[in-house]
Coordinates of C-alpha atoms (C1' of nucleotides) in Angstrom, one line a residue:
Chain A
M1 CA 5.6 10.9 -3.1
R2 CA 9.2 10.0 -2.3
I3 CA 10.2 8.5 1.0
L4 CA 13.7 8.1 2.4
I5 CA 14.3 5.3 4.9
V6 CA 17.5 5.4 7.0
E7 CA 17.7 2.0 8.5
D8 CA 20.4 -0.6 8.6
E9 CA 18.5 -3.8 9.1
P10 CA 17.7 -5.3 5.7
G11 CA 14.8 -7.3 7.2
I12 CA 13.1 -4.1 8.2
Y13 CA 13.9 -1.9 5.3
N14 CA 13.0 -4.5 2.7
F15 CA 9.7 -5.0 4.3
L16 CA 9.0 -1.3 4.5
K17 CA 10.3 -0.7 0.9
Q18 CA 8.0 -3.3 -0.6
G19 CA 5.0 -2.3 1.5
L20 CA 5.4 1.3 0.7
E21 CA 6.0 0.7 -3.0
E22 CA 2.8 -1.3 -3.1
E23 CA 1.2 1.9 -1.9
S24 CA 2.9 3.6 -4.8
Y25 CA 5.4 5.6 -2.8
A26 CA 8.9 5.8 -4.3
V27 CA 11.3 4.6 -1.7
D28 CA 15.1 5.0 -1.3
I29 CA 17.2 3.4 1.4
A30 CA 20.3 4.7 3.3
E31 CA 21.9 2.0 5.5
E32 CA 24.1 4.4 7.2
G33 CA 23.7 7.7 9.0
K34 CA 26.0 10.0 7.2
K35 CA 24.8 9.0 3.8
G36 CA 21.3 9.2 5.1
L37 CA 21.7 12.8 6.2
K38 CA 23.3 13.7 2.8
M39 CA 20.4 12.2 0.9
A40 CA 17.9 13.8 3.2
L41 CA 19.4 17.2 2.6
S42 CA 19.2 16.7 -1.1
G43 CA 15.6 17.9 -0.8
E44 CA 14.2 15.2 -3.0
Y45 CA 12.1 13.5 -0.4
D46 CA 8.6 14.2 0.9
L47 CA 9.1 12.3 4.2
L48 CA 11.9 10.7 6.2
L49 CA 11.7 7.5 8.1
L50 CA 14.6 7.4 10.5
D51 CA 15.6 4.5 12.6
W52 CA 16.7 5.4 16.0
M53 CA 19.9 3.4 15.9
V54 CA 21.8 3.5 12.7
P55 CA 25.6 3.2 12.2
G56 CA 27.4 6.5 11.8
I57 CA 25.3 9.5 13.0
S58 CA 22.4 8.6 15.1
G59 CA 18.8 9.2 13.9
I60 CA 18.3 12.0 16.4
E61 CA 21.5 13.7 15.2
I62 CA 20.3 13.4 11.6
C63 CA 17.0 15.0 12.5
R64 CA 18.7 17.8 14.4
Q65 CA 21.1 18.7 11.6
F66 CA 18.4 18.3 9.1
R67 CA 16.1 20.8 10.9
Q68 CA 19.1 23.1 11.4
E69 CA 19.0 23.6 7.6
F70 CA 15.4 24.7 8.0
K71 CA 14.0 21.7 6.2
Q72 CA 10.4 21.2 6.8
T73 CA 10.0 17.7 5.5
P74 CA 8.2 15.5 8.0
V75 CA 10.2 13.0 10.0
I76 CA 9.0 9.9 11.6
F77 CA 11.2 7.8 13.9
L78 CA 11.3 4.1 14.1
T79 CA 12.2 3.3 17.6
A80 CA 12.8 0.2 19.8
K81 CA 10.5 -0.3 22.7
D82 CA 12.9 0.6 25.4
T83 CA 14.0 4.0 24.2
L84 CA 10.7 5.7 24.6
D85 CA 11.9 8.5 26.9
E86 CA 14.7 9.4 24.5
T87 CA 12.2 9.3 21.7
I88 CA 10.2 12.1 23.2
F89 CA 13.4 14.0 23.3
G90 CA 13.6 13.2 19.7
L91 CA 10.3 14.7 19.0
Q92 CA 11.6 17.9 20.6
T93 CA 14.4 18.0 18.1
G94 CA 11.8 18.4 15.4
A95 CA 10.5 15.0 14.5
N96 CA 6.8 14.9 13.6
D97 CA 5.9 11.5 14.9
Y98 CA 7.4 8.2 16.0
I99 CA 6.4 4.6 15.9
K100 CA 7.5 1.8 18.1
K101 CA 9.0 -1.4 16.8
P102 CA 7.5 -3.9 16.2
F103 CA 4.7 -2.0 14.6
H104 CA 1.8 -2.8 12.4
F105 CA 2.4 -1.7 8.8
E106 CA -1.1 -0.3 8.7
E107 CA -0.3 2.0 11.6
L108 CA 2.8 3.3 10.0
L109 CA 1.0 3.9 6.8
E110 CA -1.7 5.9 8.7
R111 CA 1.0 8.0 10.3
I112 CA 2.7 8.6 7.0
R113 CA -0.6 9.6 5.5
V114 CA -1.2 12.0 8.3
Q115 CA 2.2 13.7 7.7
L116 CA 1.7 13.8 4.0
R117 CA -1.9 14.7 4.0
P118 CA -1.5 18.5 3.8
K119 CA 0.5 18.0 0.7
S120 CA -1.1 15.1 -1.0
G121 CA -4.7 15.9 -0.4
E122 CA -6.6 13.8 2.0
H123 CA -8.6 11.6 -0.2
S124 CA -7.5 8.3 -1.6
I125 CA -9.9 8.8 -4.4
F126 CA -8.9 10.9 -7.4
K127 CA -11.2 12.0 -10.2
L128 CA -10.7 13.2 -13.7
G129 CA -13.7 13.5 -15.9
N130 CA -15.5 10.2 -15.5
I131 CA -12.3 8.4 -14.5
T132 CA -11.9 7.5 -10.9
L133 CA -8.7 6.2 -9.2
N134 CA -8.9 4.7 -5.7
T135 CA -5.5 4.2 -4.1
A136 CA -7.1 2.3 -1.1
T137 CA -8.6 -0.4 -3.2
Y138 CA -6.1 -0.1 -6.1
Q139 CA -8.8 0.3 -8.6
V140 CA -9.5 2.5 -11.6
F141 CA -12.9 3.0 -13.1
K142 CA -14.0 4.8 -16.2
G143 CA -17.7 5.3 -15.6
D144 CA -18.9 2.0 -14.4
E145 CA -16.3 -0.1 -16.1
E146 CA -13.3 -1.2 -14.1
I147 CA -10.1 -0.7 -15.9
S148 CA -7.3 -3.1 -15.0
L149 CA -4.0 -1.4 -14.9
T150 CA -0.5 -2.8 -14.1
Q151 CA 1.6 -1.4 -11.3
K152 CA 3.5 1.1 -13.4
E153 CA 0.4 2.2 -15.2
F154 CA -1.4 2.8 -12.0
A155 CA 1.5 4.6 -10.4
L156 CA 1.8 6.9 -13.4
L157 CA -1.9 7.7 -13.5
E158 CA -1.8 8.3 -9.8
H159 CA 1.0 10.7 -10.2
L160 CA -0.8 12.6 -12.9
L161 CA -4.0 12.8 -11.0
R162 CA -2.3 13.9 -7.8
N163 CA -1.0 16.7 -9.8
K164 CA -4.2 17.3 -11.7
G165 CA -4.1 20.7 -13.5
M166 CA -0.4 21.0 -13.2
V167 CA 2.2 20.0 -15.8
C168 CA 4.2 17.0 -14.8
R169 CA 7.7 17.2 -16.1
R170 CA 9.2 14.1 -17.5
S171 CA 12.1 14.3 -15.0
R172 CA 9.7 14.5 -12.1
I173 CA 7.6 11.6 -13.4
I174 CA 10.6 9.4 -13.9
E175 CA 11.7 10.2 -10.3
S176 CA 8.4 9.8 -8.7
V177 CA 7.2 6.7 -10.6
W178 CA 10.3 5.0 -11.6
D179 CA 12.5 6.1 -8.8
I180 CA 15.3 7.0 -11.2
H181 CA 17.1 10.3 -10.5
F182 CA 19.9 10.5 -12.9
D183 CA 20.0 10.0 -16.7
Y184 CA 16.6 9.4 -18.1
N185 CA 16.8 9.6 -21.8
T186 CA 14.5 6.7 -22.2
G187 CA 11.2 6.3 -23.9
V188 CA 9.4 4.4 -21.1
I189 CA 7.1 7.3 -20.2
D190 CA 5.9 7.6 -23.7
V191 CA 5.1 3.9 -23.8
F192 CA 3.2 4.0 -20.6
I193 CA 1.3 7.1 -21.5
N194 CA 0.3 5.3 -24.7
A195 CA -0.8 2.3 -22.7
L196 CA -2.9 4.5 -20.4
R197 CA -4.6 6.4 -23.2
K198 CA -5.4 3.1 -24.8
K199 CA -6.7 1.3 -21.8
L200 CA -8.7 4.4 -20.7
K201 CA -9.9 4.7 -24.3
L202 CA -9.3 8.4 -24.4
G203 CA -10.7 9.6 -27.7
K204 CA -10.2 13.0 -29.3
D205 CA -13.1 14.4 -27.3
E206 CA -11.7 13.0 -24.0
N207 CA -8.2 14.4 -24.1
Y208 CA -7.8 14.2 -20.4
I209 CA -4.1 13.4 -20.6
Q210 CA -2.5 16.0 -22.7
T211 CA 1.1 16.2 -24.0
V212 CA 3.1 19.3 -23.2
R213 CA 5.7 19.2 -25.8
G214 CA 9.3 19.4 -24.6
V215 CA 8.2 19.3 -20.9
G216 CA 5.9 16.4 -20.0
Y217 CA 2.2 15.8 -19.6
I218 CA -0.8 17.3 -17.8
A219 CA -4.0 15.7 -16.6
K220 CA -6.9 18.0 -16.6
E221 CA -10.6 18.4 -17.0
I222 CA -11.7 19.5 -20.4
Chain B
M1 CA -23.2 2.6 16.7
R2 CA -23.1 4.9 19.7
I3 CA -20.3 7.4 20.2
L4 CA -19.5 9.5 23.3
I5 CA -17.7 12.8 22.8
V6 CA -16.0 14.3 25.8
E7 CA -15.3 17.9 24.8
D8 CA -16.1 21.3 26.3
E9 CA -16.0 23.6 23.3
P10 CA -19.5 23.8 21.9
G11 CA -18.1 24.9 18.5
I12 CA -16.2 21.6 18.2
Y13 CA -18.7 19.2 19.6
N14 CA -21.6 20.6 17.7
F15 CA -19.7 20.3 14.6
L16 CA -18.8 16.7 15.4
K17 CA -22.2 15.8 16.6
Q18 CA -23.9 17.0 13.4
G19 CA -21.4 15.4 11.1
L20 CA -21.4 12.1 12.9
E21 CA -25.2 12.0 13.1
E22 CA -25.3 12.6 9.4
E23 CA -23.3 9.4 9.1
S24 CA -25.9 7.8 11.3
Y25 CA -24.0 7.4 14.4
A26 CA -25.7 8.1 17.7
V27 CA -23.9 10.8 19.5
D28 CA -23.8 11.9 23.1
I29 CA -21.9 14.7 24.6
A30 CA -20.1 15.2 27.9
E31 CA -18.8 18.7 28.5
E32 CA -16.9 17.8 31.6
G33 CA -14.4 15.1 32.5
K34 CA -16.0 13.4 35.5
K35 CA -19.4 13.1 33.9
G36 CA -17.6 11.9 30.8
L37 CA -16.0 9.0 32.6
K38 CA -19.2 8.1 34.3
M39 CA -21.0 8.0 31.0
A40 CA -18.1 6.1 29.4
L41 CA -18.2 3.5 32.1
S42 CA -21.9 2.9 31.5
G43 CA -20.9 0.6 28.7
E44 CA -23.4 2.1 26.3
Y45 CA -20.9 3.3 23.8
D46 CA -19.0 1.7 21.0
L47 CA -16.4 4.4 20.8
L48 CA -15.0 7.3 22.8
L49 CA -13.8 10.6 21.4
L50 CA -11.8 12.3 24.2
D51 CA -10.6 15.8 24.1
W52 CA -7.2 16.1 25.6
M53 CA -8.1 19.1 27.7
V54 CA -11.5 19.0 29.4
P55 CA -12.5 20.6 32.6
G56 CA -12.5 18.2 35.6
I57 CA -10.5 15.0 34.9
S58 CA -8.1 15.2 32.0
G59 CA -8.7 13.1 28.9
I60 CA -5.7 11.0 29.7
E61 CA -7.0 10.3 33.2
I62 CA -10.4 9.3 31.8
C63 CA -8.8 6.9 29.5
R64 CA -6.6 5.4 32.2
Q65 CA -9.4 4.8 34.6
F66 CA -11.6 3.5 31.8
R67 CA -9.0 0.9 30.9
Q68 CA -8.5 0.0 34.5
E69 CA -12.0 -1.3 34.4
F70 CA -11.0 -3.6 31.6
K71 CA -13.1 -1.8 29.1
Q72 CA -12.2 -2.6 25.5
T73 CA -14.1 0.2 23.8
P74 CA -11.9 2.0 21.3
V75 CA -10.7 5.5 22.4
I76 CA -9.6 8.2 20.0
F77 CA -8.0 11.4 21.4
L78 CA -8.5 14.9 20.0
T79 CA -5.4 16.8 20.7
A80 CA -4.0 20.2 20.1
K81 CA -1.0 20.5 17.8
D82 CA 1.6 21.3 20.6
T83 CA 0.8 18.4 22.9
L84 CA 2.1 15.7 20.6
D85 CA 4.6 14.3 23.0
E86 CA 2.1 14.0 25.7
T87 CA -0.2 12.4 23.2
I88 CA 2.2 9.6 22.8
F89 CA 1.9 8.9 26.5
G90 CA -1.8 8.9 25.8
L91 CA -1.5 6.1 23.4
Q92 CA 0.4 4.2 26.0
T93 CA -2.4 4.5 28.5
G94 CA -4.5 2.5 26.1
A95 CA -5.9 4.9 23.5
N96 CA -6.3 3.4 20.1
D97 CA -5.6 6.5 18.0
Y98 CA -5.3 10.2 18.2
I99 CA -6.0 13.1 15.8
K100 CA -4.5 16.4 15.8
K101 CA -6.6 19.6 15.9
P102 CA -7.4 21.1 13.5
F103 CA -8.4 18.1 11.6
H104 CA -10.5 17.3 8.6
F105 CA -13.8 15.7 9.4
E106 CA -13.2 13.1 6.7
E107 CA -10.1 12.0 8.4
L108 CA -11.7 11.6 11.8
L109 CA -14.5 9.6 10.1
E110 CA -11.9 7.4 8.6
R111 CA -10.3 6.7 11.9
I112 CA -13.6 6.0 13.6
R113 CA -14.4 3.5 10.9
V114 CA -11.0 1.8 11.3
Q115 CA -11.7 1.4 15.0
L116 CA -15.3 0.2 14.5
R117 CA -14.4 -2.1 11.7
P118 CA -13.8 -5.3 13.7
K119 CA -17.2 -5.0 15.3
S120 CA -19.1 -3.8 12.3
G121 CA -17.7 -6.7 10.4
E122 CA -19.2 -9.2 12.7
H123 CA -21.6 -10.4 10.1
S124 CA -20.2 -13.8 10.2
I125 CA -21.3 -15.0 6.8
F126 CA -19.5 -13.8 3.7
K127 CA -20.5 -14.7 0.2
L128 CA -18.7 -14.7 -3.1
G129 CA -20.5 -16.3 -6.0
N130 CA -21.7 -19.7 -4.8
I131 CA -19.1 -19.7 -2.1
T132 CA -20.2 -19.1 1.4
L133 CA -17.9 -18.6 4.4
N134 CA -19.3 -18.7 7.9
T135 CA -16.9 -17.4 10.6
A136 CA -19.2 -18.5 13.4
T137 CA -19.3 -22.2 12.4
Y138 CA -16.0 -22.2 10.7
Q139 CA -17.4 -23.6 7.6
V140 CA -17.0 -23.0 3.9
F141 CA -19.5 -24.2 1.2
K142 CA -19.3 -24.1 -2.5
G143 CA -22.9 -24.6 -3.5
D144 CA -24.1 -27.5 -1.4
E145 CA -20.7 -29.1 -1.0
E146 CA -18.7 -28.4 2.2
I147 CA -15.1 -27.5 1.6
S148 CA -12.8 -28.4 4.3
L149 CA -10.1 -25.8 4.8
T150 CA -7.2 -25.6 7.2
Q151 CA -6.8 -22.7 9.6
K152 CA -4.5 -20.6 7.4
E153 CA -6.6 -21.3 4.3
F154 CA -9.7 -20.2 6.2
A155 CA -8.1 -17.1 7.5
L156 CA -6.8 -16.1 4.1
L157 CA -10.2 -16.7 2.5
E158 CA -11.9 -14.8 5.2
H159 CA -9.5 -11.8 4.7
L160 CA -10.2 -11.8 1.0
L161 CA -13.9 -12.0 1.6
R162 CA -14.0 -9.3 4.2
N163 CA -12.4 -7.1 1.6
K164 CA -14.4 -8.3 -1.3
G165 CA -14.1 -6.0 -4.3
M166 CA -11.0 -4.4 -3.0
V167 CA -7.4 -5.3 -3.9
C168 CA -5.7 -6.9 -0.9
R169 CA -2.1 -6.1 -0.9
R170 CA 0.4 -8.7 0.0
S171 CA 1.8 -6.7 2.8
R172 CA -1.7 -6.4 4.4
I173 CA -2.4 -10.0 3.9
I174 CA 0.8 -11.1 5.6
E175 CA 0.0 -8.8 8.5
S176 CA -3.6 -9.7 8.9
V177 CA -3.4 -13.5 8.3
W178 CA 0.2 -14.3 9.4
D179 CA 0.7 -11.5 11.8
I180 CA 4.1 -10.8 10.4
H181 CA 5.2 -7.1 10.5
F182 CA 8.7 -7.3 9.2
D183 CA 10.5 -9.1 6.4
Y184 CA 8.3 -11.3 4.4
N185 CA 9.9 -12.0 1.0
T186 CA 8.3 -15.4 1.2
G187 CA 6.1 -17.4 -1.0
V188 CA 3.6 -18.5 1.6
I189 CA 0.8 -16.4 0.2
D190 CA 1.2 -17.9 -3.2
V191 CA 1.2 -21.4 -1.8
F192 CA -2.0 -20.8 0.1
I193 CA -3.7 -19.0 -2.7
N194 CA -2.9 -21.9 -4.8
A195 CA -4.4 -24.3 -2.2
L196 CA -7.6 -22.2 -2.0
R197 CA -8.1 -22.1 -5.7
K198 CA -7.6 -25.8 -5.8
K199 CA -9.9 -26.7 -3.0
L200 CA -12.6 -24.4 -4.2
K201 CA -12.1 -25.7 -7.7
L202 CA -12.1 -22.3 -9.3
G203 CA -12.0 -23.0 -13.0
K204 CA -11.4 -20.4 -15.7
D205 CA -15.0 -19.4 -15.7
E206 CA -15.1 -19.0 -11.9
N207 CA -12.1 -16.7 -11.5
Y208 CA -13.3 -15.4 -8.1
I209 CA -9.9 -14.9 -6.7
Q210 CA -7.9 -12.9 -9.1
T211 CA -4.2 -11.9 -8.8
V212 CA -3.1 -8.4 -9.2
R213 CA 0.4 -8.7 -10.3
G214 CA 2.9 -6.8 -8.2
V215 CA 0.3 -5.9 -5.6
G216 CA -1.8 -8.7 -4.3
Y217 CA -5.1 -10.4 -4.8
I218 CA -8.7 -9.5 -5.2
A219 CA -11.9 -11.5 -4.5
K220 CA -14.8 -10.4 -6.5
E221 CA -17.9 -11.4 -8.3
I222 CA -17.6 -12.0 -11.9
Chain C
dT1 C1' 7.9 -40.2 21.3
dT2 C1' 5.8 -41.1 17.1
dC3 C1' 2.8 -40.1 13.4
dA4 C1' -0.1 -37.4 10.6
dA5 C1' -1.6 -33.0 9.3
dT6 C1' -0.4 -28.5 8.5
dT7 C1' 2.6 -24.8 7.4
dT8 C1' 6.8 -23.0 5.5
dT9 C1' 10.7 -23.0 2.4
dA10 C1' 12.8 -23.6 -1.9
dA11 C1' 13.4 -24.1 -6.7
dG12 C1' 12.1 -24.6 -11.6
dT13 C1' 8.9 -22.9 -15.0
dG14 C1' 6.1 -19.9 -17.5
dA15 C1' 3.5 -15.9 -18.2
dA16 C1' 2.8 -11.0 -17.5
dT17 C1' 5.1 -6.8 -17.3
dC18 C1' 8.6 -3.7 -18.1
dT19 C1' 12.2 -1.8 -21.0
dT20 C1' 14.6 -1.0 -25.1
dA21 C1' 14.8 0.1 -29.7
dA22 C1' 13.5 1.4 -34.2
dG23 C1' 10.4 3.2 -37.5
dT24 C1' 6.6 6.6 -38.2
dC25 C1' 4.2 10.7 -37.5
dT26 C1' 3.7 15.6 -35.7
dT27 C1' 5.1 19.9 -34.4
dT28 C1' 8.3 23.5 -34.3
dA29 C1' 12.0 26.4 -36.1
dC30 C1' 14.5 28.2 -39.7
Chain D
dG1 C1' 9.2 24.2 -47.6
dT2 C1' 12.4 21.6 -45.3
dA3 C1' 14.9 19.9 -41.5
dA4 C1' 15.3 18.7 -36.9
dA5 C1' 13.4 17.5 -32.6
dG6 C1' 10.2 15.4 -30.0
dA7 C1' 6.3 12.3 -29.4
dC8 C1' 3.7 8.1 -30.9
dT9 C1' 3.4 3.3 -31.9
dT10 C1' 4.8 -1.3 -32.2
dA11 C1' 7.2 -5.3 -31.4
dA12 C1' 10.9 -7.9 -29.7
dG13 C1' 14.0 -8.9 -25.7
dA14 C1' 14.8 -8.8 -20.8
dT15 C1' 13.1 -9.2 -16.4
dT16 C1' 10.3 -9.8 -12.8
dC17 C1' 6.9 -12.1 -10.3
dA18 C1' 3.4 -15.6 -9.6
dC19 C1' 2.4 -20.5 -10.2
dT20 C1' 3.3 -25.0 -9.1
dT21 C1' 5.4 -28.8 -6.9
dA22 C1' 7.9 -31.3 -3.7
dA23 C1' 10.5 -31.6 0.2
dA24 C1' 11.6 -29.8 4.9
dA25 C1' 10.0 -28.0 9.2
dT26 C1' 6.7 -27.4 12.6
dT27 C1' 2.7 -28.4 15.2
dG28 C1' -0.6 -31.2 17.6
dA29 C1' -2.8 -35.4 18.9
dA30 C1' -2.5 -40.1 20.2

DNA sequence: TTCAATTTTAAGTGAATCTTAAGTCTTTAC
DNA sequence: GTAAAGACTTAAGATTCACTTAAAATTGAA
């Protein structure tokens, strides 16, 4: 899941970026309104976090123009305490939710989940054969055995499981997991797929993560 | 745990009642606002589920009057999709959360658990291996030996133990223990983890507090 | 205010993780 | 059957992040 943050204060966006990345969202930042709108319109994001006051175009204007293009991507506003009445106006321009600064990260996360739920499926637990991945506790089990994964391994497996039964293109994987959206003629994915299959001890009879030659990978029940 | 539902549609409250009772909550229903408020004020409930639109007094009014009596019981609103902006006012009147109809029962359950957590976690003794933490007496023992911890050390250990078996992300820790909701690219957590491990004399064979690189820490039995 | 204890900041070090790269193997196309 | 392309595997190099320590700042009590 990709999130765009339009926010000019480094203190805030760094906090958000790190926190959200720990939850394995891919996060991009725009420090300025015009750029933010352009990035938002690219269609690469699953959710927008807009600060109310950013240099350039205001958050509300970004939202309005964004919705004018019939984009459905959920929008959450980050607003200062004293602009509440305007905020409600903001919701009328098509935002989905708002959150007051200072806020608890936990609360923001919950609201993000609410917005993404219809797409991402509501459970934080994903299953594939006897493999279980729990995004809440950051744990992976194969049967009863806990498998210790690194960040990237976890993010990759999560991506595959979120899209269980569907082919995940390499380009999409590199975008979602590595947050790279340009050239990607690199072998990282292969290396990490290899690591996953090893750690999960996927034998011939447990070919849960299959290669789709020329395209990517697919996680599916056998 | 007792839950009061104020809701007039039998279809909804029966669904909720049955589901919640299966989760072993005790559930009462009020079909009408005035009665709902009276029951709520009785103080018998651990949580209120208020429909936004009930006959008699509105949900928001119930909540306002309820809070006026300095009642701390958590309140969750059930709201229709199109009343989101009003809902936000609802949160300001002292509600703890809201959920949009139609919602998934799982999601409601999750939010209920979030609200009840602080109370249900009142078991004041937490154990991890031969380590015991008592929130009532503010003491920590390792075996028979009492370990003297500072405030922050205690709070951190408590957080880890409350979430035993789950990975605690740095962002959550910094929120829960330090109450910081913004920038936190700081090394405090590391320093205190270090202090804990030292004071608790966790050797190689007693690796109760494990680090999850890039994410946080996990306290677990070995 | 002063002093001691606690908390936070900062910086150097080392280890785990990530990335790159190169050689090997497998599949596909001709 | 052979060549080419893509995937697998491995290991080394680069990087990031946590550990550790000490010093600075803050807090609280005398």
